[in-house]
Amino acid sequence: MPVIQGRFELLVQNGYRHWSKQLVEKRLTEDTLVRQYVVHNNDYHFNPNTIAIYNFADNPMFGEYKTVVLDQKEGIVISTKSSKSVLHKYTKHVLISGLSLQKSIARILGLASFHSISLVHLVFFSLHAYSKKNTDWVGLHFFEDFDMQKNSITFKSIKNQYTLSFDNTNPCIHKRISESLQHNDIL
């Protein structure tokens, strides 16, 4: 039986191994190959195939798309919903007790800010604390390492198939990732 690959892996195989917010914007506006892998979905929510969510709420793509998702199965998902709205849909309809249990355990651990949603084999990490604003997200379960340089972070996928970069990160981001993984272990 042949292995069915997701749409994102097809992009990676075609040489699109590095992604950042700037590259997402440039590729969606200029690259006809990438646009073939774009799907519009205003009902999208976090799922095991969510690799990353780039927040464009302050400057929507094409004047209307506030969120761009890299999804293993669907490819590139664009939505007029904000990243906070995508998170809210997930926490209200998928998580037991919404974020209450997640935040309670984080408080017990003494974590100062909430950066992750943990579901045993899945860890979604917010590049900024997610309680009050839109933010970029990364599915840590797809990555095995990260590299920090000044005000940015680059995540390296398992088997180094692709990398994702994010700018304007918290200077203590490495500590927040460690705390998020500890939070996941406890859950």
Coordinates of N, CA and C in Angstrom, one line a residue:
M1 N 0.8 -1.2 0.0 CA 0.0 0.0 0.0 C 0.9 1.2 0.0
P2 N 0.7 2.2 -0.9 CA 1.5 3.4 -1.0 C 1.2 4.3 0.2
V3 N 2.3 5.0 0.6 CA 2.1 6.0 1.7 C 1.5 7.3 1.1
I4 N 0.4 7.7 1.7 CA -0.2 9.0 1.2 C 0.4 10.1 2.0
Q5 N 1.0 11.0 1.3 CA 1.7 12.1 1.9 C 0.7 13.3 2.0
G6 N 0.9 14.1 3.0 CA 0.1 15.3 3.2 C 0.6 16.4 2.2
R7 N -0.2 17.4 2.0 CA 0.1 18.5 1.1 C 1.3 19.3 1.5
F8 N 1.5 19.4 2.8 CA 2.7 20.2 3.2 C 4.0 19.5 2.8
E9 N 4.0 18.1 3.0 CA 5.2 17.4 2.6 C 5.5 17.5 1.1
L10 N 4.5 17.6 0.3 CA 4.7 17.8 -1.1 C 5.4 19.1 -1.4
L11 N 5.0 20.2 -0.6 CA 5.7 21.5 -0.8 C 7.2 21.3 -0.3
V12 N 7.4 20.6 0.8 CA 8.8 20.4 1.3 C 9.6 19.7 0.2
Q13 N 9.0 18.7 -0.4 CA 9.7 17.9 -1.5 C 10.0 18.8 -2.7
N14 N 9.2 19.8 -2.9 CA 9.5 20.7 -4.0 C 10.4 21.9 -3.7
G15 N 11.1 21.8 -2.5 CA 12.2 22.7 -2.2 C 11.8 23.8 -1.2
Y16 N 10.6 23.7 -0.7 CA 10.1 24.7 0.3 C 10.3 24.2 1.7
R17 N 11.6 24.2 2.1 CA 12.0 23.6 3.4 C 12.0 24.6 4.5
H18 N 12.2 25.9 4.2 CA 12.2 26.9 5.2 C 11.0 27.8 5.1
W19 N 10.4 28.2 6.2 CA 9.2 29.0 6.3 C 9.4 30.1 7.4
S20 N 8.9 31.2 7.2 CA 8.8 32.3 8.2 C 7.6 33.1 7.8
K21 N 7.3 34.0 8.7 CA 6.1 34.9 8.4 C 6.3 35.7 7.1
Q22 N 7.5 36.2 6.9 CA 7.8 37.0 5.7 C 7.8 36.1 4.5
L23 N 8.3 34.9 4.6 CA 8.3 34.0 3.4 C 6.8 33.5 3.1
V24 N 6.0 33.3 4.1 CA 4.6 32.9 3.9 C 3.9 34.0 3.1
E25 N 4.1 35.3 3.5 CA 3.5 36.4 2.8 C 4.0 36.5 1.4
K26 N 5.3 36.4 1.2 CA 5.9 36.6 -0.1 C 5.4 35.4 -1.0
R27 N 5.4 34.2 -0.5 CA 5.1 33.1 -1.3 C 3.6 33.0 -1.7
L28 N 2.7 33.5 -0.8 CA 1.3 33.5 -1.1 C 1.0 34.6 -2.1
T29 N 1.7 35.6 -2.1 CA 1.4 36.7 -3.1 C 2.1 36.5 -4.4
E30 N 3.3 35.8 -4.4 CA 4.1 35.8 -5.7 C 4.3 34.4 -6.3
D31 N 4.1 33.3 -5.5 CA 4.5 32.0 -6.0 C 3.3 31.2 -6.4
T32 N 3.1 30.9 -7.7 CA 2.0 30.2 -8.2 C 2.0 28.7 -7.8
L33 N 3.1 28.1 -7.6 CA 3.2 26.7 -7.1 C 2.6 26.7 -5.7
V34 N 3.1 27.6 -4.8 CA 2.6 27.6 -3.4 C 1.1 27.8 -3.4
R35 N 0.6 28.7 -4.2 CA -0.9 29.0 -4.2 C -1.7 27.8 -4.5
Q36 N -1.1 26.8 -5.2 CA -1.9 25.6 -5.5 C -2.2 24.8 -4.2
Y37 N -1.4 25.0 -3.2 CA -1.6 24.3 -1.9 C -2.3 25.1 -0.9
V38 N -3.0 26.1 -1.3 CA -3.7 27.0 -0.4 C -5.2 26.6 -0.3
V39 N -5.7 26.5 0.9 CA -7.1 26.2 1.1 C -7.7 27.3 2.0
H40 N -8.9 27.8 1.7 CA -9.6 28.7 2.6 C -10.5 27.9 3.5
N41 N -10.4 28.1 4.9 CA -11.2 27.4 5.8 C -11.4 28.3 7.1
N42 N -12.5 28.9 7.2 CA -12.8 29.7 8.4 C -13.2 28.9 9.6
D43 N -13.4 27.5 9.4 CA -13.8 26.7 10.5 C -12.6 25.9 11.0
Y44 N -11.4 26.2 10.6 CA -10.2 25.5 11.0 C -10.0 25.6 12.5
H45 N -9.5 24.6 13.1 CA -9.1 24.6 14.5 C -7.9 23.7 14.7
F46 N -7.1 23.9 15.8 CA -5.9 23.1 16.1 C -6.3 21.7 15.9
N47 N -5.3 20.9 15.4 CA -5.5 19.4 15.3 C -4.1 18.8 15.3
P48 N -4.0 17.5 15.3 CA -2.7 16.9 15.3 C -1.8 17.2 14.1
N49 N -2.5 17.7 13.0 CA -1.7 18.0 11.8 C -1.3 19.5 11.7
T50 N -1.6 20.3 12.7 CA -1.3 21.7 12.8 C 0.2 21.8 13.1
I51 N 1.0 22.3 12.1 CA 2.4 22.5 12.2 C 2.7 23.8 12.8
A52 N 2.1 24.9 12.3 CA 2.3 26.2 12.8 C 1.2 27.1 12.3
I53 N 1.0 28.2 13.1 CA 0.0 29.2 12.8 C 0.7 30.5 12.8
Y54 N 0.6 31.2 11.7 CA 1.2 32.6 11.6 C 0.1 33.6 11.7
N55 N 0.2 34.5 12.6 CA -0.8 35.5 12.9 C -0.6 36.8 12.0
F56 N -1.6 37.1 11.3 CA -1.6 38.3 10.4 C -2.7 39.3 10.8
A57 N -3.2 39.2 12.0 CA -4.4 40.0 12.4 C -4.1 41.5 12.3
D58 N -2.9 41.9 12.6 CA -2.6 43.4 12.5 C -2.5 43.9 11.1
N59 N -2.1 43.0 10.2 CA -2.0 43.4 8.8 C -2.4 42.2 7.9
P60 N -3.8 42.0 7.8 CA -4.3 40.8 7.1 C -3.8 40.6 5.7
M61 N -3.5 39.4 5.3 CA -3.1 39.0 4.0 C -4.2 39.3 3.0
F62 N -3.9 39.9 1.9 CA -4.9 40.3 0.8 C -6.0 41.1 1.5
G63 N -5.8 41.8 2.5 CA -6.7 42.7 3.2 C -7.8 42.0 4.0
E64 N -7.8 40.6 4.1 CA -8.8 39.9 4.9 C -8.4 38.7 5.6
Y65 N -7.3 38.1 5.3 CA -6.9 36.8 6.0 C -6.0 37.1 7.2
K66 N -6.5 36.8 8.3 CA -5.8 37.1 9.6 C -4.9 36.0 10.1
T67 N -5.1 34.8 9.5 CA -4.4 33.6 10.0 C -4.0 32.8 8.8
V68 N -2.7 32.3 8.8 CA -2.2 31.4 7.8 C -1.7 30.2 8.6
V69 N -2.2 29.0 8.3 CA -1.8 27.8 9.0 C -1.0 26.9 8.1
L70 N 0.1 26.3 8.6 CA 0.8 25.3 7.9 C 0.3 24.0 8.5
D71 N -0.4 23.2 7.7 CA -1.0 22.0 8.1 C -0.5 20.8 7.3
Q72 N -0.1 19.7 8.0 CA 0.5 18.6 7.4 C -0.4 18.0 6.3
K73 N -1.6 17.8 6.6 CA -2.6 17.2 5.6 C -3.1 18.2 4.6
E74 N -3.6 19.4 5.1 CA -4.3 20.3 4.2 C -3.4 21.3 3.4
G75 N -2.1 21.4 3.8 CA -1.2 22.3 3.2 C -1.2 23.6 3.9
I76 N -1.5 24.7 3.1 CA -1.6 26.0 3.7 C -3.0 26.4 3.8
V77 N -3.5 26.7 5.0 CA -4.9 27.1 5.3 C -4.9 28.6 5.6
I78 N -5.7 29.3 4.9 CA -5.9 30.7 5.2 C -7.3 30.9 5.8
S79 N -7.4 31.8 6.7 CA -8.7 32.1 7.4 C -8.9 33.5 7.7
T80 N -10.1 34.0 7.6 CA -10.4 35.4 8.0 C -10.5 35.5 9.5
K81 N -10.5 34.3 10.2 CA -10.5 34.3 11.7 C -9.1 34.6 12.2
S82 N -9.1 35.2 13.4 CA -7.8 35.5 14.0 C -7.2 34.2 14.7
S83 N -6.0 34.2 15.0 CA -5.4 33.1 15.7 C -6.0 32.8 17.0
K84 N -6.4 33.9 17.7 CA -7.1 33.7 19.0 C -8.5 33.1 18.8
S85 N -9.2 33.4 17.7 CA -10.4 32.7 17.4 C -10.2 31.2 17.0
V86 N -9.2 30.9 16.3 CA -8.8 29.5 16.0 C -8.6 28.8 17.3
L87 N -7.9 29.4 18.2 CA -7.6 28.8 19.5 C -8.9 28.6 20.3
H88 N -9.7 29.6 20.3 CA -11.0 29.6 21.1 C -11.8 28.5 20.6
K89 N -12.0 28.3 19.3 CA -12.8 27.2 18.7 C -12.3 25.9 19.2
Y90 N -11.0 25.7 19.3 CA -10.4 24.4 19.7 C -10.6 24.2 21.2
T91 N -10.4 25.2 22.0 CA -10.5 25.1 23.5 C -12.0 24.8 23.9
K92 N -12.9 25.4 23.2 CA -14.3 25.3 23.5 C -14.9 24.0 23.0
H93 N -14.5 23.5 21.9 CA -15.1 22.3 21.3 C -14.3 21.0 21.4
V94 N -13.0 21.1 21.7 CA -12.2 19.9 21.7 C -11.7 19.5 23.1
L95 N -11.1 20.5 23.8 CA -10.5 20.3 25.1 C -11.6 20.1 26.2
I96 N -11.4 19.1 27.1 CA -12.2 19.0 28.2 C -11.9 20.1 29.2
S97 N -12.9 20.8 29.6 CA -12.8 21.9 30.5 C -12.1 23.1 29.9
G98 N -12.1 23.2 28.6 CA -11.5 24.4 28.0 C -10.0 24.5 28.4
L99 N -9.5 25.6 28.7 CA -8.2 25.8 29.2 C -8.0 25.8 30.7
S100 N -9.1 25.6 31.4 CA -9.1 25.6 32.9 C -8.1 24.6 33.5
L101 N -8.2 23.4 33.0 CA -7.3 22.4 33.5 C -5.8 22.7 33.2
Q102 N -5.6 23.1 31.9 CA -4.2 23.5 31.5 C -3.6 24.6 32.4
K103 N -4.4 25.6 32.6 CA -3.9 26.7 33.4 C -3.8 26.4 34.9
S104 N -4.6 25.5 35.4 CA -4.5 25.1 36.8 C -3.2 24.3 37.0
I105 N -2.9 23.4 36.1 CA -1.6 22.7 36.2 C -0.4 23.6 36.1
A106 N -0.5 24.6 35.2 CA 0.6 25.5 35.0 C 0.8 26.3 36.3
R107 N -0.3 26.7 37.0 CA -0.2 27.5 38.2 C 0.5 26.6 39.3
I108 N 0.1 25.3 39.4 CA 0.6 24.4 40.4 C 2.1 24.2 40.1
L109 N 2.6 24.2 38.9 CA 4.0 24.1 38.5 C 4.7 25.5 38.8
G110 N 4.0 26.5 39.0 CA 4.6 27.8 39.3 C 5.0 28.6 38.0
L111 N 4.4 28.2 36.9 CA 4.7 28.9 35.6 C 4.1 30.3 35.6
A112 N 4.9 31.3 35.3 CA 4.4 32.6 35.3 C 3.5 33.0 34.1
S113 N 3.7 32.4 33.0 CA 2.8 32.7 31.8 C 2.5 31.4 31.1
F114 N 1.4 31.4 30.4 CA 0.9 30.3 29.7 C 1.2 30.3 28.2
H115 N 2.1 29.4 27.8 CA 2.5 29.3 26.5 C 2.2 28.1 25.7
S116 N 1.6 27.1 26.4 CA 1.3 25.8 25.7 C 0.0 25.2 26.0
I117 N -0.5 24.4 25.0 CA -1.6 23.6 25.2 C -1.1 22.2 25.0
S118 N -1.2 21.3 26.0 CA -0.6 20.0 26.0 C -1.7 18.9 26.0
L119 N -1.4 18.0 25.1 CA -2.4 16.8 25.0 C -1.6 15.6 24.8
V120 N -0.7 15.3 25.8 CA 0.1 14.1 25.8 C 1.1 14.0 24.7
H121 N 0.7 13.6 23.5 CA 1.6 13.5 22.3 C 1.6 14.7 21.5
L122 N 0.8 15.7 21.8 CA 0.7 17.0 21.1 C 1.0 18.1 22.0
V123 N 1.8 19.0 21.6 CA 2.1 20.3 22.4 C 2.1 21.4 21.4
F124 N 1.1 22.3 21.6 CA 1.0 23.5 20.8 C 1.6 24.7 21.7
F125 N 2.6 25.4 21.1 CA 3.3 26.4 21.8 C 3.1 27.8 21.2
S126 N 2.7 28.7 22.1 CA 2.5 30.1 21.7 C 3.8 30.8 21.8
L127 N 4.2 31.6 20.8 CA 5.4 32.4 20.8 C 5.3 33.6 21.8
H128 N 4.1 33.9 22.2 CA 3.8 34.9 23.2 C 2.7 34.3 24.1
A129 N 2.6 34.7 25.3 CA 1.6 34.2 26.1 C 0.2 34.4 25.4
Y130 N -0.6 33.4 25.5 CA -1.8 33.4 24.6 C -3.1 33.9 25.3
S131 N -3.0 34.3 26.5 CA -4.3 34.6 27.2 C -5.0 35.9 26.7
K132 N -4.3 36.9 26.1 CA -5.0 38.1 25.8 C -4.9 38.6 24.4
K133 N -4.1 38.0 23.5 CA -3.9 38.6 22.2 C -3.7 37.5 21.2
N134 N -3.7 37.9 19.9 CA -3.4 37.0 18.8 C -1.9 36.7 18.9
T135 N -1.5 35.5 18.5 CA -0.1 35.2 18.5 C 0.2 34.1 17.5
D136 N 1.5 33.9 17.2 CA 1.9 32.8 16.4 C 2.0 31.5 17.2
W137 N 1.8 30.4 16.6 CA 1.8 29.1 17.3 C 2.7 28.1 16.5
V138 N 3.3 27.2 17.3 CA 4.0 26.1 16.6 C 3.7 24.8 17.3
G139 N 3.5 23.7 16.5 CA 3.2 22.4 17.1 C 4.6 21.8 17.4
L140 N 5.0 21.8 18.7 CA 6.3 21.3 19.1 C 6.4 19.8 18.8
H141 N 5.3 19.1 18.7 CA 5.4 17.7 18.4 C 6.0 17.4 17.0
F142 N 6.1 18.4 16.2 CA 6.8 18.2 14.9 C 8.3 18.5 14.9
F143 N 8.8 19.0 16.0 CA 10.2 19.5 16.0 C 11.0 18.8 17.0
E144 N 12.3 18.7 16.7 CA 13.2 18.0 17.6 C 14.3 19.0 18.2
D145 N 14.4 20.2 17.6 CA 15.4 21.1 18.1 C 15.0 22.5 17.7
F146 N 15.7 23.5 18.3 CA 15.5 24.9 17.9 C 16.8 25.6 18.1
D147 N 16.9 26.8 17.4 CA 18.1 27.6 17.4 C 17.7 29.0 17.6
M148 N 18.3 29.7 18.6 CA 17.9 31.1 18.8 C 19.0 32.0 18.3
Q149 N 18.6 33.1 17.7 CA 19.6 34.2 17.3 C 18.9 35.5 17.6
K150 N 19.5 36.2 18.5 CA 19.0 37.5 18.9 C 17.5 37.5 19.2
N151 N 16.7 38.1 18.3 CA 15.3 38.2 18.5 C 14.5 37.3 17.6
S152 N 15.0 36.1 17.3 CA 14.3 35.1 16.5 C 14.6 33.7 16.9
I153 N 13.7 32.8 16.6 CA 13.9 31.4 16.9 C 13.6 30.6 15.6
T154 N 14.4 29.6 15.4 CA 14.1 28.7 14.3 C 13.9 27.2 14.8
F155 N 12.8 26.6 14.5 CA 12.5 25.3 14.9 C 12.9 24.3 13.8
K156 N 13.6 23.2 14.1 CA 14.0 22.2 13.2 C 13.2 21.0 13.3
S157 N 12.6 20.6 12.2 CA 11.6 19.4 12.3 C 12.4 18.1 12.5
I158 N 11.6 17.1 12.9 CA 12.1 15.8 13.0 C 12.7 15.4 11.7
K159 N 13.9 14.8 11.8 CA 14.7 14.4 10.6 C 15.1 15.5 9.7
N160 N 15.0 16.8 10.3 CA 15.5 18.0 9.6 C 14.9 18.2 8.2
Q161 N 13.6 17.8 8.0 CA 13.0 18.0 6.7 C 12.7 19.5 6.4
Y162 N 12.4 20.2 7.4 CA 12.1 21.7 7.2 C 12.3 22.4 8.5
T163 N 12.4 23.8 8.3 CA 12.6 24.6 9.5 C 11.5 25.8 9.4
L164 N 11.2 26.2 10.6 CA 10.2 27.4 10.7 C 10.9 28.4 11.6
S165 N 10.8 29.7 11.1 CA 11.4 30.8 11.9 C 10.3 31.7 12.3
F166 N 10.5 32.3 13.5 CA 9.6 33.3 14.1 C 10.5 34.5 14.6
D167 N 10.0 35.7 14.3 CA 10.7 36.9 14.8 C 10.0 37.5 16.0
N168 N 10.7 38.5 16.7 CA 10.2 39.2 17.8 C 9.7 38.3 18.9
T169 N 10.6 37.4 19.3 CA 10.3 36.4 20.3 C 10.7 36.9 21.7
N170 N 10.1 36.4 22.7 CA 10.4 36.6 24.1 C 11.9 36.3 24.4
P171 N 12.6 37.1 25.0 CA 14.0 36.8 25.3 C 14.2 35.5 26.1
C172 N 13.2 35.1 26.9 CA 13.3 33.9 27.7 C 12.6 32.7 27.0
I173 N 12.5 32.8 25.7 CA 11.7 31.7 25.0 C 12.2 30.3 25.2
H174 N 13.5 30.2 25.3 CA 14.1 28.8 25.6 C 13.5 28.3 26.9
K175 N 13.4 29.1 27.9 CA 12.9 28.7 29.2 C 11.4 28.4 29.1
R176 N 10.7 29.2 28.3 CA 9.2 28.9 28.1 C 9.0 27.6 27.4
I177 N 9.9 27.3 26.4 CA 9.7 26.0 25.8 C 10.0 24.8 26.7
S178 N 11.0 25.0 27.5 CA 11.3 23.9 28.6 C 10.1 23.8 29.5
E179 N 9.6 24.9 30.0 CA 8.4 24.8 30.9 C 7.2 24.2 30.2
S180 N 7.0 24.5 28.9 CA 5.9 23.9 28.2 C 6.0 22.4 28.0
L181 N 7.3 21.9 27.8 CA 7.5 20.5 27.7 C 7.3 19.8 29.1
Q182 N 7.7 20.5 30.2 CA 7.5 20.0 31.5 C 6.0 19.9 31.8
H183 N 5.3 21.0 31.4 CA 3.8 21.0 31.6 C 3.1 19.9 30.8
N184 N 3.6 19.6 29.7 CA 3.1 18.4 28.9 C 3.3 17.1 29.6
D185 N 4.6 16.9 30.1 CA 4.9 15.7 30.8 C 3.9 15.5 32.0
I186 N 3.6 16.5 32.8 CA 2.7 16.4 33.9 C 1.3 16.1 33.5
L187 N 0.9 16.7 32.4 CA -0.5 16.4 31.9 C -0.5 14.9 31.4

